[in-house]
Amino acid sequence: MNERPPGTWLGMIWAQDAAGGIGMGGDLPWHLPEDLAFFREQTRGHAVVMGRKQWESLPDRVRPLPGRRNIVLTRDTGYEAPGAEIVPTLAEALERVAGERAWIIGGGQVYAQAIDLADELVVTMIDDVYQVDVRAPEIGEGWTLVAREPGTGWTTAANGMRYAVERYAVERYAAERHERTGA
Ligand SMILES: NC(=O)c1ccc[n+]([C@@H]2O[C@H](COP(=O)([O-])OP(=O)(O)OC[C@H]3O[C@@H](n4cnc5c(N)ncnc54)[C@H](OP(=O)(O)O)[C@@H]3O)[C@@H](O)[C@H]2O)c1
């Protein structure tokens, strides 16, 4: 059972299409520069935890992702990822970021394992459906939509794609607040 070390804040960030697709053939199914810039801005200065396949999908010029502590999950004990820390389990990845603010950045396998441990989800919703072979985790009942940008409707990218950024907070905060304050 994985647990978040005390004081650790864990976010997950991804972009998905209208049917929950996130990846195709080891890459993103779309090209949305505005979202790549948003991802950079959100994660800059923090640790980023990713699966080996997501690491391999990064273009050479941004591998390791600059200005961030890169942590790569693999069960392959001989794997080399220059510029990144290699860890064999999610639990060890979480120990490495104890007390820090860290982001889970995919891909599908890692999102699915980490969603029950996360504090916040930052999800770019893309108003289209693509051919995919990897899907986002389900945002289940334990999550509350706390913000959407823009509030209603969509932002239109320079290439015409329409998207919106949604933020979800985990409901255990509500329970913790209730225990603390009785509110
Ligand atoms: N749309 C988005 O925002 C977004 C974001 C990120 C990624 N993606 C896409 O997602 C796809 C990649 O996702 P994926 O699900 O195929 O692969 P992934 O999650 O990136 O990587 C899977 C690999 O990570 C390692 N791993 C996973 N869980 C582990 C654990 N608990 N302990 C140790 N190692 C573990 C294993 O590596 P070994 O096989 O080496 O043991 C496994 O094969 C790509 O298409 C990528 O473009 C999309």
Coordinates of N, CA and C and ligand atoms in Angstrom, one line a residue:
M1 N 0.9 -1.2 0.0 CA 0.0 0.0 0.0 C 0.9 1.2 0.0
N2 N 0.7 2.1 -1.0 CA 1.5 3.3 -1.0 C 0.8 4.4 -0.1
E3 N 1.7 5.2 0.5 CA 1.2 6.3 1.3 C 2.0 7.5 1.0
R4 N 1.3 8.7 1.1 CA 2.1 9.9 0.9 C 2.8 10.2 2.2
P5 N 4.1 10.5 2.2 CA 4.8 10.9 3.4 C 4.1 12.2 3.9
P6 N 4.1 12.5 5.3 CA 3.5 13.7 5.8 C 4.2 14.9 5.2
G7 N 3.3 15.9 5.0 CA 3.9 17.2 4.5 C 4.1 17.2 3.0
T8 N 3.8 16.1 2.3 CA 4.0 16.0 0.8 C 2.7 16.5 0.2
W9 N 2.8 17.3 -0.8 CA 1.7 17.7 -1.7 C 1.9 17.1 -3.0
L10 N 0.9 16.3 -3.5 CA 1.0 15.6 -4.7 C -0.1 16.1 -5.7
G11 N 0.3 16.6 -6.8 CA -0.6 17.0 -7.9 C -0.4 16.0 -9.1
M12 N -1.5 15.9 -9.9 CA -1.3 15.1 -11.1 C -1.8 16.1 -12.2
I13 N -1.1 16.0 -13.3 CA -1.4 17.0 -14.4 C -1.4 16.2 -15.7
W14 N -2.5 16.4 -16.5 CA -2.5 15.7 -17.8 C -3.5 16.5 -18.7
A15 N -3.5 16.1 -20.0 CA -4.4 16.7 -21.0 C -5.2 15.5 -21.5
Q16 N -6.5 15.6 -21.6 CA -7.3 14.5 -22.2 C -8.3 14.9 -23.2
D17 N -8.6 14.0 -24.1 CA -9.7 14.4 -25.1 C -11.0 14.1 -24.5
A18 N -12.1 14.4 -25.3 CA -13.4 14.3 -24.8 C -13.8 12.9 -24.4
A19 N -13.1 11.9 -24.8 CA -13.4 10.5 -24.4 C -12.3 10.0 -23.4
G20 N -11.5 10.8 -22.9 CA -10.5 10.4 -21.9 C -9.2 9.9 -22.4
G21 N -9.0 10.1 -23.7 CA -7.7 9.6 -24.3 C -6.6 10.5 -24.0
I22 N -5.4 9.9 -23.8 CA -4.2 10.8 -23.4 C -3.0 10.5 -24.3
G23 N -2.9 9.3 -24.9 CA -1.7 8.9 -25.6 C -2.0 8.0 -26.8
M24 N -1.0 8.1 -27.7 CA -1.1 7.2 -28.9 C 0.3 6.9 -29.4
G25 N 0.6 5.6 -29.5 CA 1.9 5.2 -30.1 C 3.1 5.8 -29.3
G26 N 2.9 5.9 -28.0 CA 4.1 6.4 -27.2 C 4.2 7.9 -27.2
D27 N 3.2 8.6 -27.8 CA 3.3 10.1 -27.9 C 1.9 10.7 -27.5
L28 N 1.9 12.0 -27.6 CA 0.6 12.7 -27.4 C -0.2 12.6 -28.7
P29 N -1.5 12.4 -28.6 CA -2.3 12.3 -29.9 C -2.4 13.6 -30.6
W30 N -2.1 14.7 -30.0 CA -2.3 16.1 -30.6 C -1.1 16.9 -30.3
H31 N -1.1 18.1 -31.0 CA 0.0 19.1 -30.7 C -0.7 20.4 -30.3
L32 N -0.5 20.7 -29.0 CA -1.2 21.9 -28.4 C -0.2 22.7 -27.7
P33 N 0.6 23.6 -28.4 CA 1.7 24.3 -27.7 C 1.2 25.1 -26.5
E34 N 0.0 25.6 -26.5 CA -0.4 26.4 -25.3 C -0.4 25.5 -24.1
D35 N -0.8 24.2 -24.3 CA -0.9 23.3 -23.1 C 0.5 22.9 -22.7
L36 N 1.5 22.8 -23.6 CA 2.8 22.4 -23.2 C 3.4 23.6 -22.4
A37 N 3.1 24.8 -22.8 CA 3.6 26.0 -22.0 C 2.9 26.0 -20.6
F38 N 1.6 25.7 -20.5 CA 0.9 25.6 -19.3 C 1.5 24.6 -18.4
F39 N 1.8 23.4 -18.9 CA 2.5 22.3 -18.2 C 3.8 22.8 -17.6
R40 N 4.6 23.5 -18.4 CA 5.9 24.0 -17.9 C 5.7 24.9 -16.8
E41 N 4.8 25.8 -16.9 CA 4.6 26.9 -15.9 C 4.1 26.2 -14.6
Q42 N 3.2 25.2 -14.7 CA 2.7 24.6 -13.5 C 3.7 23.8 -12.7
T43 N 4.6 23.1 -13.5 CA 5.5 22.1 -12.8 C 6.9 22.7 -12.5
R44 N 7.2 23.8 -13.1 CA 8.5 24.4 -13.0 C 8.9 24.5 -11.5
G45 N 10.2 24.1 -11.2 CA 10.7 24.2 -9.8 C 10.3 23.1 -8.9
H46 N 9.5 22.1 -9.4 CA 9.1 21.0 -8.5 C 9.6 19.7 -9.0
A47 N 9.5 18.7 -8.2 CA 9.8 17.3 -8.6 C 8.7 16.8 -9.6
V48 N 9.1 16.1 -10.6 CA 8.1 15.5 -11.5 C 8.4 14.0 -11.5
V49 N 7.3 13.2 -11.3 CA 7.4 11.7 -11.2 C 6.7 11.1 -12.5
M50 N 7.4 10.3 -13.2 CA 6.9 9.7 -14.4 C 7.3 8.3 -14.7
G51 N 6.5 7.6 -15.5 CA 6.8 6.2 -15.9 C 7.9 6.2 -16.9
R52 N 8.5 5.1 -17.1 CA 9.6 5.0 -18.0 C 9.2 5.3 -19.5
K53 N 7.9 5.0 -19.8 CA 7.5 5.2 -21.2 C 7.3 6.7 -21.4
Q54 N 6.8 7.4 -20.4 CA 6.6 8.9 -20.5 C 8.0 9.5 -20.6
W55 N 9.0 9.1 -19.9 CA 10.3 9.6 -20.0 C 10.8 9.4 -21.4
E56 N 10.6 8.2 -22.0 CA 11.1 8.0 -23.3 C 10.4 8.8 -24.4
S57 N 9.2 9.2 -24.0 CA 8.4 10.0 -25.0 C 8.9 11.5 -25.1
L58 N 9.7 11.9 -24.1 CA 10.1 13.3 -24.1 C 11.1 13.5 -25.2
P59 N 11.0 14.6 -25.9 CA 12.0 15.0 -26.9 C 13.4 15.2 -26.3
D60 N 14.5 14.9 -27.0 CA 15.8 15.0 -26.4 C 16.1 16.4 -25.7
R61 N 15.5 17.4 -26.4 CA 15.9 18.8 -25.9 C 15.2 19.1 -24.5
V62 N 14.2 18.3 -24.2 CA 13.6 18.5 -22.8 C 13.7 17.3 -22.0
R63 N 14.7 16.5 -22.2 CA 14.9 15.3 -21.4 C 16.3 15.3 -20.8
P64 N 16.4 15.5 -19.5 CA 15.4 15.7 -18.5 C 14.6 17.0 -18.6
L65 N 13.4 17.1 -18.1 CA 12.6 18.3 -18.1 C 13.4 19.4 -17.3
P66 N 13.8 20.5 -18.0 CA 14.6 21.4 -17.3 C 13.9 22.1 -16.1
G67 N 14.8 22.5 -15.1 CA 14.3 23.2 -14.0 C 13.4 22.4 -13.1
R68 N 13.4 21.1 -13.2 CA 12.6 20.2 -12.4 C 13.4 19.0 -12.0
R69 N 13.1 18.5 -10.8 CA 13.8 17.2 -10.4 C 13.0 16.1 -11.1
N70 N 13.7 15.4 -12.0 CA 13.0 14.3 -12.8 C 13.2 13.0 -12.1
I71 N 12.1 12.3 -11.8 CA 12.1 11.0 -11.1 C 11.4 10.0 -12.1
V72 N 12.1 8.9 -12.4 CA 11.5 7.9 -13.4 C 11.3 6.6 -12.8
L73 N 10.1 6.0 -12.9 CA 9.8 4.7 -12.4 C 10.1 3.7 -13.4
T74 N 10.8 2.6 -13.0 CA 11.0 1.5 -13.9 C 11.4 0.3 -13.0
R75 N 11.0 -0.9 -13.5 CA 11.3 -2.1 -12.7 C 12.6 -2.7 -13.3
D76 N 13.2 -2.1 -14.3 CA 14.4 -2.5 -15.0 C 15.6 -2.0 -14.2
T77 N 16.3 -2.9 -13.5 CA 17.3 -2.4 -12.6 C 18.5 -1.9 -13.3
G78 N 18.6 -2.2 -14.6 CA 19.8 -1.7 -15.4 C 19.5 -0.5 -16.2
Y79 N 18.3 0.1 -16.0 CA 17.9 1.2 -16.9 C 18.7 2.5 -16.6
E80 N 19.0 3.2 -17.6 CA 19.7 4.4 -17.5 C 18.9 5.6 -18.0
A81 N 18.8 6.6 -17.2 CA 18.1 7.8 -17.6 C 18.9 9.0 -17.2
P82 N 19.9 9.4 -18.0 CA 20.8 10.5 -17.6 C 20.0 11.8 -17.3
G83 N 20.4 12.3 -16.1 CA 19.7 13.6 -15.6 C 18.5 13.3 -14.8
A84 N 18.1 12.0 -14.6 CA 16.9 11.7 -13.8 C 17.3 10.8 -12.7
E85 N 16.5 10.7 -11.7 CA 16.6 9.7 -10.6 C 15.7 8.5 -11.0
I86 N 16.3 7.3 -10.9 CA 15.5 6.1 -11.2 C 15.0 5.5 -9.9
V87 N 13.7 5.1 -9.9 CA 13.2 4.5 -8.7 C 12.4 3.2 -9.1
P88 N 12.4 2.2 -8.3 CA 11.8 0.9 -8.7 C 10.4 0.8 -8.2
T89 N 9.9 1.7 -7.4 CA 8.5 1.6 -6.9 C 7.9 3.0 -6.7
L90 N 6.6 3.0 -6.8 CA 5.9 4.3 -6.5 C 6.2 4.8 -5.1
A91 N 6.2 3.8 -4.2 CA 6.5 4.1 -2.7 C 7.8 4.8 -2.6
E92 N 8.8 4.3 -3.3 CA 10.1 5.0 -3.2 C 10.1 6.4 -3.9
A93 N 9.4 6.5 -4.9 CA 9.3 7.9 -5.6 C 8.7 8.8 -4.5
L94 N 7.7 8.4 -3.8 CA 7.0 9.3 -2.8 C 7.9 9.6 -1.7
E95 N 8.7 8.6 -1.3 CA 9.7 8.9 -0.2 C 10.7 9.9 -0.6
R96 N 11.1 9.8 -1.9 CA 12.1 10.8 -2.4 C 11.6 12.3 -2.4
V97 N 10.3 12.4 -2.5 CA 9.7 13.8 -2.5 C 9.0 14.2 -1.2
A98 N 9.4 13.4 -0.1 CA 8.8 13.7 1.2 C 8.9 15.2 1.6
G99 N 7.8 15.7 2.0 CA 7.8 17.1 2.4 C 7.8 18.2 1.3
E100 N 7.8 17.7 0.1 CA 7.9 18.6 -1.1 C 6.6 18.7 -1.8
R101 N 6.6 19.6 -2.8 CA 5.5 19.7 -3.7 C 5.9 18.9 -5.0
A102 N 5.2 17.9 -5.4 CA 5.6 17.1 -6.5 C 4.4 16.9 -7.5
W103 N 4.7 16.6 -8.7 CA 3.7 16.4 -9.7 C 3.9 15.0 -10.3
I104 N 2.8 14.3 -10.4 CA 2.8 13.0 -11.2 C 2.5 13.4 -12.7
I105 N 3.3 13.1 -13.6 CA 3.1 13.6 -15.0 C 2.9 12.5 -16.0
G106 N 2.5 11.3 -15.5 CA 2.1 10.2 -16.4 C 3.2 9.2 -16.6
G107 N 2.9 8.3 -17.5 CA 1.7 8.3 -18.4 C 0.5 7.5 -17.7
G108 N -0.2 6.8 -18.5 CA -1.5 6.2 -18.1 C -1.3 5.2 -16.9
Q109 N -0.3 4.4 -17.0 CA -0.1 3.4 -15.9 C 0.2 4.1 -14.6
V110 N 1.0 5.1 -14.6 CA 1.4 5.8 -13.4 C 0.2 6.6 -12.8
Y111 N -0.5 7.3 -13.7 CA -1.7 8.0 -13.3 C -2.7 7.1 -12.5
A112 N -2.9 5.9 -13.1 CA -3.9 5.0 -12.6 C -3.4 4.5 -11.2
Q113 N -2.1 4.4 -10.9 CA -1.6 3.9 -9.6 C -1.6 5.0 -8.6
A114 N -1.5 6.3 -9.1 CA -1.2 7.4 -8.1 C -2.5 8.2 -7.8
I115 N -3.6 8.0 -8.5 CA -4.7 8.9 -8.4 C -5.3 8.9 -6.9
D116 N -5.2 7.7 -6.3 CA -5.8 7.6 -4.9 C -4.9 8.3 -3.9
L117 N -3.7 8.7 -4.3 CA -2.8 9.4 -3.4 C -2.7 10.9 -3.6
A118 N -3.3 11.4 -4.7 CA -3.1 12.8 -5.1 C -4.0 13.7 -4.3
D119 N -3.5 15.0 -4.2 CA -4.3 16.1 -3.6 C -5.1 16.9 -4.6
E120 N -4.5 17.0 -5.8 CA -5.2 17.9 -6.8 C -4.9 17.3 -8.2
L121 N -5.9 17.4 -9.0 CA -5.8 17.1 -10.5 C -5.9 18.3 -11.3
V122 N -5.0 18.5 -12.2 CA -5.1 19.7 -13.1 C -5.2 19.0 -14.5
V123 N -6.4 19.2 -15.1 CA -6.7 18.4 -16.3 C -7.1 19.4 -17.5
T124 N -6.3 19.4 -18.5 CA -6.7 20.1 -19.7 C -7.7 19.3 -20.5
M125 N -8.9 19.7 -20.7 CA -9.9 19.0 -21.4 C -9.9 19.5 -22.8
I126 N -9.8 18.6 -23.8 CA -9.7 19.0 -25.2 C -11.0 18.6 -25.9
D127 N -11.6 19.6 -26.6 CA -13.0 19.4 -27.1 C -13.0 18.7 -28.4
D128 N -12.4 17.5 -28.4 CA -12.4 16.7 -29.7 C -12.1 15.3 -29.2
V129 N -12.2 14.3 -30.2 CA -11.9 12.9 -29.9 C -10.8 12.4 -30.8
Y130 N -9.8 11.8 -30.3 CA -8.7 11.3 -31.1 C -8.6 9.8 -31.0
Q131 N -7.8 9.3 -32.0 CA -7.5 7.8 -31.9 C -6.4 7.7 -30.8
V132 N -6.6 6.8 -29.8 CA -5.7 6.7 -28.7 C -5.5 5.3 -28.3
D133 N -4.4 5.0 -27.6 CA -4.2 3.7 -27.0 C -3.8 3.8 -25.5
V134 N -3.9 5.0 -24.9 CA -3.7 5.1 -23.5 C -4.8 6.1 -23.0
R135 N -5.3 5.8 -21.8 CA -6.4 6.6 -21.3 C -6.1 7.2 -19.9
A136 N -6.8 8.3 -19.6 CA -6.6 9.0 -18.3 C -7.3 8.1 -17.3
P137 N -7.0 8.3 -16.0 CA -7.7 7.6 -15.0 C -9.1 8.2 -14.8
E138 N -10.0 7.5 -14.3 CA -11.3 8.0 -14.1 C -11.3 9.0 -12.9
I139 N -11.9 10.2 -13.1 CA -12.0 11.1 -12.0 C -13.3 10.8 -11.3
G140 N -13.2 10.0 -10.2 CA -14.3 9.4 -9.5 C -15.0 10.3 -8.5
E141 N -15.8 9.7 -7.7 CA -16.6 10.4 -6.7 C -15.8 11.2 -5.7
G142 N -14.6 10.8 -5.4 CA -13.8 11.5 -4.4 C -13.3 12.8 -4.8
W143 N -13.6 13.3 -6.0 CA -13.0 14.5 -6.5 C -14.1 15.6 -6.7
T144 N -13.7 16.8 -6.4 CA -14.6 17.9 -6.6 C -14.0 18.9 -7.6
L145 N -14.8 19.3 -8.6 CA -14.3 20.3 -9.5 C -14.3 21.7 -8.8
V146 N -13.1 22.3 -8.7 CA -13.1 23.5 -7.9 C -12.8 24.8 -8.8
A147 N -12.4 24.5 -10.0 CA -12.1 25.7 -10.9 C -12.1 25.2 -12.4
R148 N -12.6 26.1 -13.2 CA -12.5 25.8 -14.7 C -12.2 27.1 -15.4
E149 N -11.2 27.0 -16.2 CA -10.7 28.2 -17.0 C -10.8 28.0 -18.5
P150 N -11.6 28.6 -19.3 CA -12.5 29.7 -18.8 C -13.7 29.0 -18.1
G151 N -14.5 29.9 -17.4 CA -15.6 29.4 -16.6 C -16.6 28.5 -17.3
T152 N -17.0 29.1 -18.5 CA -17.8 28.2 -19.3 C -17.2 28.4 -20.7
G153 N -17.6 27.5 -21.6 CA -17.1 27.5 -23.0 C -15.6 27.0 -23.0
W154 N -14.9 27.5 -24.0 CA -13.6 27.0 -24.3 C -12.6 28.1 -24.7
T155 N -11.3 27.8 -24.5 CA -10.3 28.7 -25.0 C -9.9 28.1 -26.4
T156 N -9.8 29.0 -27.4 CA -9.4 28.5 -28.7 C -7.9 28.7 -28.9
A157 N -7.2 27.7 -29.2 CA -5.7 27.7 -29.4 C -5.4 28.3 -30.8
A158 N -4.1 28.7 -31.0 CA -3.7 29.3 -32.3 C -4.0 28.4 -33.4
N159 N -3.9 27.1 -33.2 CA -4.2 26.1 -34.2 C -5.7 25.7 -34.4
G160 N -6.5 26.4 -33.6 CA -8.0 26.1 -33.7 C -8.5 25.1 -32.7
M161 N -7.6 24.4 -32.0 CA -8.1 23.4 -31.0 C -8.8 24.2 -29.9
R162 N -9.8 23.6 -29.3 CA -10.6 24.2 -28.2 C -10.3 23.4 -26.9
Y163 N -10.0 24.1 -25.8 CA -9.6 23.4 -24.6 C -10.1 24.2 -23.4
A164 N -10.1 23.6 -22.2 CA -10.4 24.3 -21.0 C -9.6 23.5 -19.9
V165 N -9.1 24.3 -18.9 CA -8.4 23.7 -17.8 C -9.3 23.5 -16.6
E166 N -9.4 22.3 -16.1 CA -10.2 22.0 -14.9 C -9.3 21.6 -13.7
R167 N -9.6 22.1 -12.6 CA -8.9 21.7 -11.3 C -9.8 21.0 -10.4
Y168 N -9.4 19.8 -9.9 CA -10.2 19.0 -9.0 C -9.4 18.9 -7.7
A169 N -10.1 19.0 -6.6 CA -9.5 18.8 -5.3 C -10.1 17.6 -4.7
V170 N -9.2 16.8 -3.9 CA -9.7 15.6 -3.4 C -10.6 15.9 -2.2
E171 N -11.6 15.1 -2.0 CA -12.6 15.4 -0.9 C -12.1 15.1 0.5
R172 N -11.0 14.4 0.6 CA -10.5 14.1 2.0 C -10.2 15.4 2.7
Y173 N -9.9 16.5 1.9 CA -9.6 17.8 2.6 C -10.9 18.2 3.3
A174 N -12.0 18.0 2.7 CA -13.3 18.4 3.3 C -13.4 17.7 4.6
A175 N -13.1 16.4 4.6 CA -13.3 15.6 5.8 C -12.3 16.0 6.9
E176 N -11.0 16.3 6.4 CA -10.0 16.8 7.4 C -10.4 18.1 8.0
R177 N -10.9 19.0 7.2 CA -11.3 20.3 7.7 C -12.5 20.1 8.7
H178 N -13.4 19.2 8.4 CA -14.5 19.0 9.3 C -14.0 18.5 10.7
E179 N -13.0 17.5 10.6 CA -12.4 17.0 11.9 C -11.7 18.1 12.7
R180 N -11.0 19.0 12.0 CA -10.3 20.1 12.7 C -11.2 21.2 13.2
T181 N -12.1 21.6 12.4 CA -12.9 22.8 12.8 C -14.3 22.5 13.1
G182 N -14.8 21.3 12.8 CA -16.2 21.0 13.0 C -17.1 21.6 12.0
A183 N -16.4 22.3 11.0 CA -17.2 23.0 9.9 C -17.7 22.0 8.9
Ligands
LIG1 N1 -2.0 13.6 -22.5 C1 -1.1 13.7 -21.5 O1 -1.2 14.7 -20.6 C2 -0.1 12.7 -21.2 C3 0.8 12.8 -20.1 C4 1.8 11.8 -20.0 C5 1.9 10.8 -20.9 N2 1.0 10.7 -21.9 C6 1.1 9.6 -22.9 O2 1.0 8.4 -22.1 C7 1.7 7.3 -22.9 C8 2.6 6.6 -21.9 O3 1.8 6.0 -20.9 P1 1.9 4.4 -20.5 O4 0.8 4.1 -19.6 O5 2.1 3.7 -21.8 O6 3.3 4.3 -19.8 P2 3.9 5.1 -18.5 O7 3.0 5.1 -17.4 O8 4.6 6.4 -18.9 O9 5.2 4.1 -18.2 C9 4.9 2.8 -17.9 C10 6.2 2.2 -17.4 O10 6.6 2.8 -16.1 C11 7.1 1.8 -15.3 N3 6.3 1.7 -14.1 C12 4.9 1.9 -14.0 N4 4.5 1.7 -12.8 C13 5.6 1.3 -12.0 C14 5.8 1.0 -10.7 N5 4.7 1.0 -9.8 N6 7.0 0.6 -10.3 C15 8.0 0.6 -11.1 N7 7.9 1.0 -12.4 C16 6.7 1.3 -12.9 C17 7.3 0.5 -16.0 O11 8.5 0.6 -16.7 P3 9.4 -0.7 -17.1 O12 8.6 -1.4 -18.2 O13 10.7 -0.1 -17.6 O14 9.5 -1.5 -15.9 C18 6.1 0.7 -17.0 O15 6.3 -0.1 -18.2 C19 2.4 8.0 -24.0 O16 1.6 7.9 -25.2 C20 2.4 9.5 -23.6 O17 2.5 10.4 -24.6 C21 0.1 11.6 -22.1

